[in-house]
Amino acid sequence: QKEVEQDPGPLSVPEGAIVSLNCTYSNSAFQYFMWYRQYSRKGPELLMYTYSSGNKEDGRFTAQVDKSSKYISLFIRDSQPSDSATYLCAITLGNQFYFGTGTSLTVIP
Amino acid sequence: GAVVSQHPSRVICKSGTSVKIECRSLDFQATTMFWYRQFPKQSLMLMATSNEGSKATYEQGVEKDKFLINHASLTLSTLTVTSAHPEDSSFYICSARDLSASYEQYFGPGTRLTVT
């Protein structure tokens, strides 16, 4: 079993839709939970991070962690065409980073 | 936010030659830098972890004699692809951890290597 599982998509939504991106993980000892956004031919960009169960909001983005279910989510409200990218979840344990495979998102104008 | 740069952003080289890629943390110190490889529409594949002043730790299946990593200072790590072959063509991305924020990893913009 992989440490982190992420549905690769692709996911295609109309502009203005709410997007839900999800990852599951296997090790309850994981400490920090992050979401990265990667545009085509660019390096990943850190969007949000959290370390506790619950929700963390930043503008149109909400990161949610459910440690009891080992499940993390990223919600994007009022999605825009500029949100079209690949979204990767990442989870850390000490110096180890574990990345999901990434979900490709396209927001159609 | 923290900035990581990579140079060059794109390089084309002939088969058999060596290519050096630089990764710099511009506004923070990084004891640890990571090198990743990414194929089209695939996720990041960790190649090696580079610690300042010590030898890099390579992931299983990554040839350390082919992918030479040097982490000479807290702001610079280099990856040299030796005797490059067309199958080495890929997108190489480095990242660095900020000493003051252990949970964060900042990525460079990537280097696209094409070996002809």
PDB file of C-alpha atoms in Angstrom:
ATOM      1  CA  GLN A   1       0.000   0.000   0.000  1.00  0.00           C
ATOM      2  CA  LYS A   2       1.304   3.428  -0.921  1.00  0.00           C
ATOM      3  CA  GLU A   3       1.789   5.927   1.850  1.00  0.00           C
ATOM      4  CA  VAL A   4      -0.397   8.446   0.050  1.00  0.00           C
ATOM      5  CA  GLU A   5      -3.126   7.744  -2.479  1.00  0.00           C
ATOM      6  CA  GLN A   6      -4.605  10.390  -4.731  1.00  0.00           C
ATOM      7  CA  ASP A   7      -7.091  10.064  -7.548  1.00  0.00           C
ATOM      8  CA  PRO A   8      -5.226  11.263 -10.660  1.00  0.00           C
ATOM      9  CA  GLY A   9      -8.367  12.457 -12.414  1.00  0.00           C
ATOM     10  CA  PRO A  10      -8.476  14.205 -14.787  1.00  0.00           C
ATOM     11  CA  LEU A  11     -11.177  16.405 -13.355  1.00  0.00           C
ATOM     12  CA  SER A  12     -13.052  18.882 -15.532  1.00  0.00           C
ATOM     13  CA  VAL A  13     -15.516  21.401 -14.086  1.00  0.00           C
ATOM     14  CA  PRO A  14     -17.320  24.520 -15.302  1.00  0.00           C
ATOM     15  CA  GLU A  15     -16.184  27.900 -14.066  1.00  0.00           C
ATOM     16  CA  GLY A  16     -17.731  28.768 -10.714  1.00  0.00           C
ATOM     17  CA  ALA A  17     -18.068  25.164  -9.556  1.00  0.00           C
ATOM     18  CA  ILE A  18     -16.862  23.893  -6.209  1.00  0.00           C
ATOM     19  CA  VAL A  19     -13.961  21.497  -6.602  1.00  0.00           C
ATOM     20  CA  SER A  20     -13.088  18.768  -4.145  1.00  0.00           C
ATOM     21  CA  LEU A  21      -9.672  17.126  -4.288  1.00  0.00           C
ATOM     22  CA  ASN A  22      -8.827  14.262  -1.973  1.00  0.00           C
ATOM     23  CA  CYS A  23      -6.037  12.103  -0.655  1.00  0.00           C
ATOM     24  CA  THR A  24      -5.892   9.222   1.747  1.00  0.00           C
ATOM     25  CA  TYR A  25      -2.863   8.136   3.728  1.00  0.00           C
ATOM     26  CA  SER A  26      -1.825   5.066   5.607  1.00  0.00           C
ATOM     27  CA  ASN A  27       0.392   6.149   8.501  1.00  0.00           C
ATOM     28  CA  SER A  28      -1.305   7.760  11.461  1.00  0.00           C
ATOM     29  CA  ALA A  29       2.046   9.209  12.541  1.00  0.00           C
ATOM     30  CA  PHE A  30       2.160  11.645   9.631  1.00  0.00           C
ATOM     31  CA  GLN A  31       2.630  15.157  10.909  1.00  0.00           C
ATOM     32  CA  TYR A  32       2.041  17.862   8.335  1.00  0.00           C
ATOM     33  CA  PHE A  33      -0.364  17.979   5.443  1.00  0.00           C
ATOM     34  CA  MET A  34       0.165  20.172   2.427  1.00  0.00           C
ATOM     35  CA  TRP A  35      -1.331  20.948  -0.929  1.00  0.00           C
ATOM     36  CA  TYR A  36       0.765  22.048  -3.878  1.00  0.00           C
ATOM     37  CA  ARG A  37      -0.369  23.440  -7.208  1.00  0.00           C
ATOM     38  CA  GLN A  38       1.677  22.768 -10.309  1.00  0.00           C
ATOM     39  CA  TYR A  39       1.116  24.503 -13.605  1.00  0.00           C
ATOM     40  CA  SER A  40       2.330  22.831 -16.741  1.00  0.00           C
ATOM     41  CA  ARG A  41       6.127  22.886 -17.083  1.00  0.00           C
ATOM     42  CA  LYS A  42       6.552  24.668 -13.756  1.00  0.00           C
ATOM     43  CA  GLY A  43       7.663  23.584 -10.304  1.00  0.00           C
ATOM     44  CA  PRO A  44       5.028  22.894  -7.621  1.00  0.00           C
ATOM     45  CA  GLU A  45       3.900  25.863  -5.557  1.00  0.00           C
ATOM     46  CA  LEU A  46       2.849  25.473  -1.929  1.00  0.00           C
ATOM     47  CA  LEU A  47      -0.811  26.399  -1.564  1.00  0.00           C
ATOM     48  CA  MET A  48      -1.712  25.441   1.972  1.00  0.00           C
ATOM     49  CA  TYR A  49      -0.461  23.440   4.894  1.00  0.00           C
ATOM     50  CA  THR A  50      -1.939  22.261   8.154  1.00  0.00           C
ATOM     51  CA  TYR A  51      -1.003  19.894  10.947  1.00  0.00           C
ATOM     52  CA  SER A  52      -4.211  19.331  12.831  1.00  0.00           C
ATOM     53  CA  SER A  53      -7.609  17.884  12.105  1.00  0.00           C
ATOM     54  CA  GLY A  54     -10.196  20.369  10.962  1.00  0.00           C
ATOM     55  CA  ASN A  55     -10.470  23.049   8.340  1.00  0.00           C
ATOM     56  CA  LYS A  56      -8.112  25.801   7.297  1.00  0.00           C
ATOM     57  CA  GLU A  57      -9.346  28.475   4.954  1.00  0.00           C
ATOM     58  CA  ASP A  58      -7.417  30.822   2.687  1.00  0.00           C
ATOM     59  CA  GLY A  59      -9.521  32.818   0.289  1.00  0.00           C
ATOM     60  CA  ARG A  60     -11.269  30.431  -2.072  1.00  0.00           C
ATOM     61  CA  PHE A  61      -9.274  27.469  -0.792  1.00  0.00           C
ATOM     62  CA  THR A  62     -10.104  25.288   2.201  1.00  0.00           C
ATOM     63  CA  ALA A  63      -7.868  22.475   3.390  1.00  0.00           C
ATOM     64  CA  GLN A  64      -9.509  19.812   5.499  1.00  0.00           C
ATOM     65  CA  VAL A  65      -7.845  17.066   7.505  1.00  0.00           C
ATOM     66  CA  ASP A  66      -9.590  14.133   9.126  1.00  0.00           C
ATOM     67  CA  LYS A  67      -6.948  12.233  11.053  1.00  0.00           C
ATOM     68  CA  SER A  68      -9.386   9.609  12.308  1.00  0.00           C
ATOM     69  CA  SER A  69     -10.151   8.615   8.719  1.00  0.00           C
ATOM     70  CA  LYS A  70      -6.673   9.429   7.400  1.00  0.00           C
ATOM     71  CA  TYR A  71      -8.242  11.611   4.770  1.00  0.00           C
ATOM     72  CA  ILE A  72      -7.349  15.074   3.529  1.00  0.00           C
ATOM     73  CA  SER A  73      -9.188  17.326   1.135  1.00  0.00           C
ATOM     74  CA  LEU A  74      -8.747  20.578  -0.703  1.00  0.00           C
ATOM     75  CA  PHE A  75     -11.846  22.520  -1.657  1.00  0.00           C
ATOM     76  CA  ILE A  76     -11.816  25.283  -4.222  1.00  0.00           C
ATOM     77  CA  ARG A  77     -14.821  27.591  -4.259  1.00  0.00           C
ATOM     78  CA  ASP A  78     -15.883  29.648  -7.258  1.00  0.00           C
ATOM     79  CA  SER A  79     -13.312  27.889  -9.420  1.00  0.00           C
ATOM     80  CA  GLN A  80     -11.620  29.934 -12.123  1.00  0.00           C
ATOM     81  CA  PRO A  81      -9.919  28.940 -15.378  1.00  0.00           C
ATOM     82  CA  SER A  82      -6.659  30.057 -13.755  1.00  0.00           C
ATOM     83  CA  ASP A  83      -7.107  27.243 -11.234  1.00  0.00           C
ATOM     84  CA  SER A  84      -6.499  24.741 -14.029  1.00  0.00           C
ATOM     85  CA  ALA A  85      -3.406  22.865 -12.893  1.00  0.00           C
ATOM     86  CA  THR A  86      -2.283  19.672 -11.230  1.00  0.00           C
ATOM     87  CA  TYR A  87      -2.804  19.565  -7.486  1.00  0.00           C
ATOM     88  CA  LEU A  88      -0.552  17.399  -5.344  1.00  0.00           C
ATOM     89  CA  CYS A  89      -1.072  16.493  -1.736  1.00  0.00           C
ATOM     90  CA  ALA A  90       1.985  15.987   0.399  1.00  0.00           C
ATOM     91  CA  ILE A  91       2.373  14.572   3.862  1.00  0.00           C
ATOM     92  CA  THR A  92       5.438  14.609   6.057  1.00  0.00           C
ATOM     93  CA  LEU A  93       6.933  12.419   8.697  1.00  0.00           C
ATOM     94  CA  GLY A  94      10.136  13.863  10.055  1.00  0.00           C
ATOM     95  CA  ASN A  95      12.382  14.592   7.101  1.00  0.00           C
ATOM     96  CA  GLN A  96      10.355  12.402   4.757  1.00  0.00           C
ATOM     97  CA  PHE A  97       7.886  13.850   2.311  1.00  0.00           C
ATOM     98  CA  TYR A  98       5.286  11.668   0.648  1.00  0.00           C
ATOM     99  CA  PHE A  99       3.515  13.025  -2.406  1.00  0.00           C
ATOM    100  CA  GLY A 100       0.313  11.949  -4.027  1.00  0.00           C
ATOM    101  CA  THR A 101       0.352  11.324  -7.756  1.00  0.00           C
ATOM    102  CA  GLY A 102      -1.475  14.607  -8.399  1.00  0.00           C
ATOM    103  CA  THR A 103      -4.952  15.392  -9.703  1.00  0.00           C
ATOM    104  CA  SER A 104      -5.218  17.218 -13.004  1.00  0.00           C
ATOM    105  CA  LEU A 105      -7.929  19.887 -12.879  1.00  0.00           C
ATOM    106  CA  THR A 106      -9.376  21.824 -15.798  1.00  0.00           C
ATOM    107  CA  VAL A 107     -11.832  24.655 -15.184  1.00  0.00           C
ATOM    108  CA  ILE A 108     -13.813  25.382 -18.319  1.00  0.00           C
ATOM    109  CA  PRO A 109     -14.835  29.020 -18.918  1.00  0.00           C
TER     110      PRO A 109
ATOM    111  CA  GLY B   1       7.549  33.554   0.539  1.00  0.00           C
ATOM    112  CA  ALA B   2      10.721  31.552   0.165  1.00  0.00           C
ATOM    113  CA  VAL B   3      12.204  31.417  -3.315  1.00  0.00           C
ATOM    114  CA  VAL B   4      14.140  28.623  -4.924  1.00  0.00           C
ATOM    115  CA  SER B   5      15.766  29.150  -8.285  1.00  0.00           C
ATOM    116  CA  GLN B   6      17.079  26.669 -10.813  1.00  0.00           C
ATOM    117  CA  HIS B   7      19.461  27.182 -13.660  1.00  0.00           C
ATOM    118  CA  PRO B   8      19.218  26.545 -16.505  1.00  0.00           C
ATOM    119  CA  SER B   9      15.477  26.386 -17.069  1.00  0.00           C
ATOM    120  CA  ARG B  10      15.951  24.454 -20.264  1.00  0.00           C
ATOM    121  CA  VAL B  11      18.923  22.640 -21.747  1.00  0.00           C
ATOM    122  CA  ILE B  12      19.509  20.548 -24.824  1.00  0.00           C
ATOM    123  CA  CYS B  13      22.616  18.444 -24.975  1.00  0.00           C
ATOM    124  CA  LYS B  14      24.098  15.704 -27.086  1.00  0.00           C
ATOM    125  CA  SER B  15      24.199  12.110 -25.998  1.00  0.00           C
ATOM    126  CA  GLY B  16      27.350  11.337 -24.021  1.00  0.00           C
ATOM    127  CA  THR B  17      27.871  14.812 -22.627  1.00  0.00           C
ATOM    128  CA  SER B  18      27.351  15.947 -19.031  1.00  0.00           C
ATOM    129  CA  VAL B  19      24.945  18.587 -17.820  1.00  0.00           C
ATOM    130  CA  LYS B  20      24.978  20.491 -14.541  1.00  0.00           C
ATOM    131  CA  ILE B  21      21.817  21.909 -12.983  1.00  0.00           C
ATOM    132  CA  GLU B  22      22.022  24.405 -10.124  1.00  0.00           C
ATOM    133  CA  CYS B  23      19.482  24.843  -7.370  1.00  0.00           C
ATOM    134  CA  ARG B  24      19.648  27.863  -5.086  1.00  0.00           C
ATOM    135  CA  SER B  25      17.596  28.985  -2.119  1.00  0.00           C
ATOM    136  CA  LEU B  26      17.551  32.752  -2.539  1.00  0.00           C
ATOM    137  CA  ASP B  27      16.243  34.111   0.732  1.00  0.00           C
ATOM    138  CA  PHE B  28      16.614  31.334   3.258  1.00  0.00           C
ATOM    139  CA  GLN B  29      19.058  28.685   4.373  1.00  0.00           C
ATOM    140  CA  ALA B  30      18.392  25.097   3.513  1.00  0.00           C
ATOM    141  CA  THR B  31      20.217  22.240   5.199  1.00  0.00           C
ATOM    142  CA  THR B  32      18.302  19.808   3.038  1.00  0.00           C
ATOM    143  CA  MET B  33      17.582  19.943  -0.661  1.00  0.00           C
ATOM    144  CA  PHE B  34      15.743  17.366  -2.709  1.00  0.00           C
ATOM    145  CA  TRP B  35      16.040  16.421  -6.347  1.00  0.00           C
ATOM    146  CA  TYR B  36      13.045  15.113  -8.231  1.00  0.00           C
ATOM    147  CA  ARG B  37      12.390  13.875 -11.701  1.00  0.00           C
ATOM    148  CA  GLN B  38       9.030  14.202 -13.364  1.00  0.00           C
ATOM    149  CA  PHE B  39       7.820  12.600 -16.560  1.00  0.00           C
ATOM    150  CA  PRO B  40       4.919  14.119 -18.514  1.00  0.00           C
ATOM    151  CA  LYS B  41       1.618  13.875 -16.646  1.00  0.00           C
ATOM    152  CA  GLN B  42       3.219  11.929 -13.828  1.00  0.00           C
ATOM    153  CA  SER B  43       3.960  12.821 -10.261  1.00  0.00           C
ATOM    154  CA  LEU B  44       7.267  13.735  -8.728  1.00  0.00           C
ATOM    155  CA  MET B  45       9.779  10.968  -8.333  1.00  0.00           C
ATOM    156  CA  LEU B  46      12.307  11.607  -5.585  1.00  0.00           C
ATOM    157  CA  MET B  47      15.816  10.917  -6.829  1.00  0.00           C
ATOM    158  CA  ALA B  48      17.937  11.935  -3.865  1.00  0.00           C
ATOM    159  CA  THR B  49      18.099  13.928  -0.677  1.00  0.00           C
ATOM    160  CA  SER B  50      21.016  16.289  -0.366  1.00  0.00           C
ATOM    161  CA  ASN B  51      22.336  17.500   2.965  1.00  0.00           C
ATOM    162  CA  GLU B  52      24.786  20.365   3.183  1.00  0.00           C
ATOM    163  CA  GLY B  53      28.313  19.155   3.756  1.00  0.00           C
ATOM    164  CA  SER B  54      27.572  15.460   3.449  1.00  0.00           C
ATOM    165  CA  LYS B  55      26.956  12.865   0.777  1.00  0.00           C
ATOM    166  CA  ALA B  56      23.563  12.699  -0.834  1.00  0.00           C
ATOM    167  CA  THR B  57      21.171   9.862  -0.086  1.00  0.00           C
ATOM    168  CA  TYR B  58      19.885   8.277  -3.266  1.00  0.00           C
ATOM    169  CA  GLU B  59      16.573   6.528  -3.709  1.00  0.00           C
ATOM    170  CA  GLN B  60      16.503   2.940  -4.816  1.00  0.00           C
ATOM    171  CA  GLY B  61      17.114   2.559  -8.521  1.00  0.00           C
ATOM    172  CA  VAL B  62      18.840   5.927  -8.950  1.00  0.00           C
ATOM    173  CA  GLU B  63      22.450   5.605 -10.087  1.00  0.00           C
ATOM    174  CA  LYS B  64      24.622   7.811  -7.906  1.00  0.00           C
ATOM    175  CA  ASP B  65      27.511   7.678 -10.374  1.00  0.00           C
ATOM    176  CA  LYS B  66      25.268   8.964 -13.115  1.00  0.00           C
ATOM    177  CA  PHE B  67      23.458  11.634 -11.124  1.00  0.00           C
ATOM    178  CA  LEU B  68      26.126  13.433  -9.128  1.00  0.00           C
ATOM    179  CA  ILE B  69      24.839  15.676  -6.381  1.00  0.00           C
ATOM    180  CA  ASN B  70      26.861  18.262  -4.537  1.00  0.00           C
ATOM    181  CA  HIS B  71      25.492  20.389  -1.712  1.00  0.00           C
ATOM    182  CA  ALA B  72      28.369  22.744  -1.055  1.00  0.00           C
ATOM    183  CA  SER B  73      26.577  25.416   0.943  1.00  0.00           C
ATOM    184  CA  LEU B  74      23.323  26.161   2.716  1.00  0.00           C
ATOM    185  CA  THR B  75      22.004  27.848  -0.416  1.00  0.00           C
ATOM    186  CA  LEU B  76      23.345  25.802  -3.311  1.00  0.00           C
ATOM    187  CA  SER B  77      22.993  22.239  -4.523  1.00  0.00           C
ATOM    188  CA  THR B  78      23.967  20.952  -7.951  1.00  0.00           C
ATOM    189  CA  LEU B  79      22.886  17.927  -9.932  1.00  0.00           C
ATOM    190  CA  THR B  80      25.170  16.727 -12.707  1.00  0.00           C
ATOM    191  CA  VAL B  81      23.812  14.257 -15.203  1.00  0.00           C
ATOM    192  CA  THR B  82      26.882  12.461 -16.507  1.00  0.00           C
ATOM    193  CA  SER B  83      27.133  10.802 -19.895  1.00  0.00           C
ATOM    194  CA  ALA B  84      23.572  11.754 -20.672  1.00  0.00           C
ATOM    195  CA  HIS B  85      21.401   9.545 -22.841  1.00  0.00           C
ATOM    196  CA  PRO B  86      18.047  10.254 -24.506  1.00  0.00           C
ATOM    197  CA  GLU B  87      16.255   8.314 -21.759  1.00  0.00           C
ATOM    198  CA  ASP B  88      17.555  10.898 -19.269  1.00  0.00           C
ATOM    199  CA  SER B  89      15.404  13.515 -20.976  1.00  0.00           C
ATOM    200  CA  SER B  90      12.974  14.697 -18.343  1.00  0.00           C
ATOM    201  CA  PHE B  91      11.877  17.559 -16.120  1.00  0.00           C
ATOM    202  CA  TYR B  92      14.182  17.873 -13.100  1.00  0.00           C
ATOM    203  CA  ILE B  93      12.938  19.794 -10.089  1.00  0.00           C
ATOM    204  CA  CYS B  94      14.768  20.667  -6.907  1.00  0.00           C
ATOM    205  CA  SER B  95      13.289  21.711  -3.614  1.00  0.00           C
ATOM    206  CA  ALA B  96      14.633  23.029  -0.347  1.00  0.00           C
ATOM    207  CA  ARG B  97      13.514  22.964   3.229  1.00  0.00           C
ATOM    208  CA  ASP B  98      13.580  26.132   5.256  1.00  0.00           C
ATOM    209  CA  LEU B  99      15.476  25.657   8.521  1.00  0.00           C
ATOM    210  CA  SER B 100      12.997  27.836  10.361  1.00  0.00           C
ATOM    211  CA  ALA B 101       9.909  26.027   9.056  1.00  0.00           C
ATOM    212  CA  SER B 102      10.517  22.301   9.133  1.00  0.00           C
ATOM    213  CA  TYR B 103       7.240  21.350   7.530  1.00  0.00           C
ATOM    214  CA  GLU B 104       7.635  23.385   4.389  1.00  0.00           C
ATOM    215  CA  GLN B 105       9.378  22.420   1.208  1.00  0.00           C
ATOM    216  CA  TYR B 106       9.812  25.005  -1.538  1.00  0.00           C
ATOM    217  CA  PHE B 107      10.264  23.978  -5.128  1.00  0.00           C
ATOM    218  CA  GLY B 108      12.331  25.445  -7.897  1.00  0.00           C
ATOM    219  CA  PRO B 109      10.783  26.128 -11.307  1.00  0.00           C
ATOM    220  CA  GLY B 110      12.324  23.026 -12.829  1.00  0.00           C
ATOM    221  CA  THR B 111      14.819  22.306 -15.585  1.00  0.00           C
ATOM    222  CA  ARG B 112      13.764  20.626 -18.782  1.00  0.00           C
ATOM    223  CA  LEU B 113      16.561  18.442 -20.095  1.00  0.00           C
ATOM    224  CA  THR B 114      16.487  17.126 -23.624  1.00  0.00           C
ATOM    225  CA  VAL B 115      19.216  14.754 -24.721  1.00  0.00           C
ATOM    226  CA  THR B 116      19.530  14.302 -28.475  1.00  0.00           C
TER     227      THR B 116
END
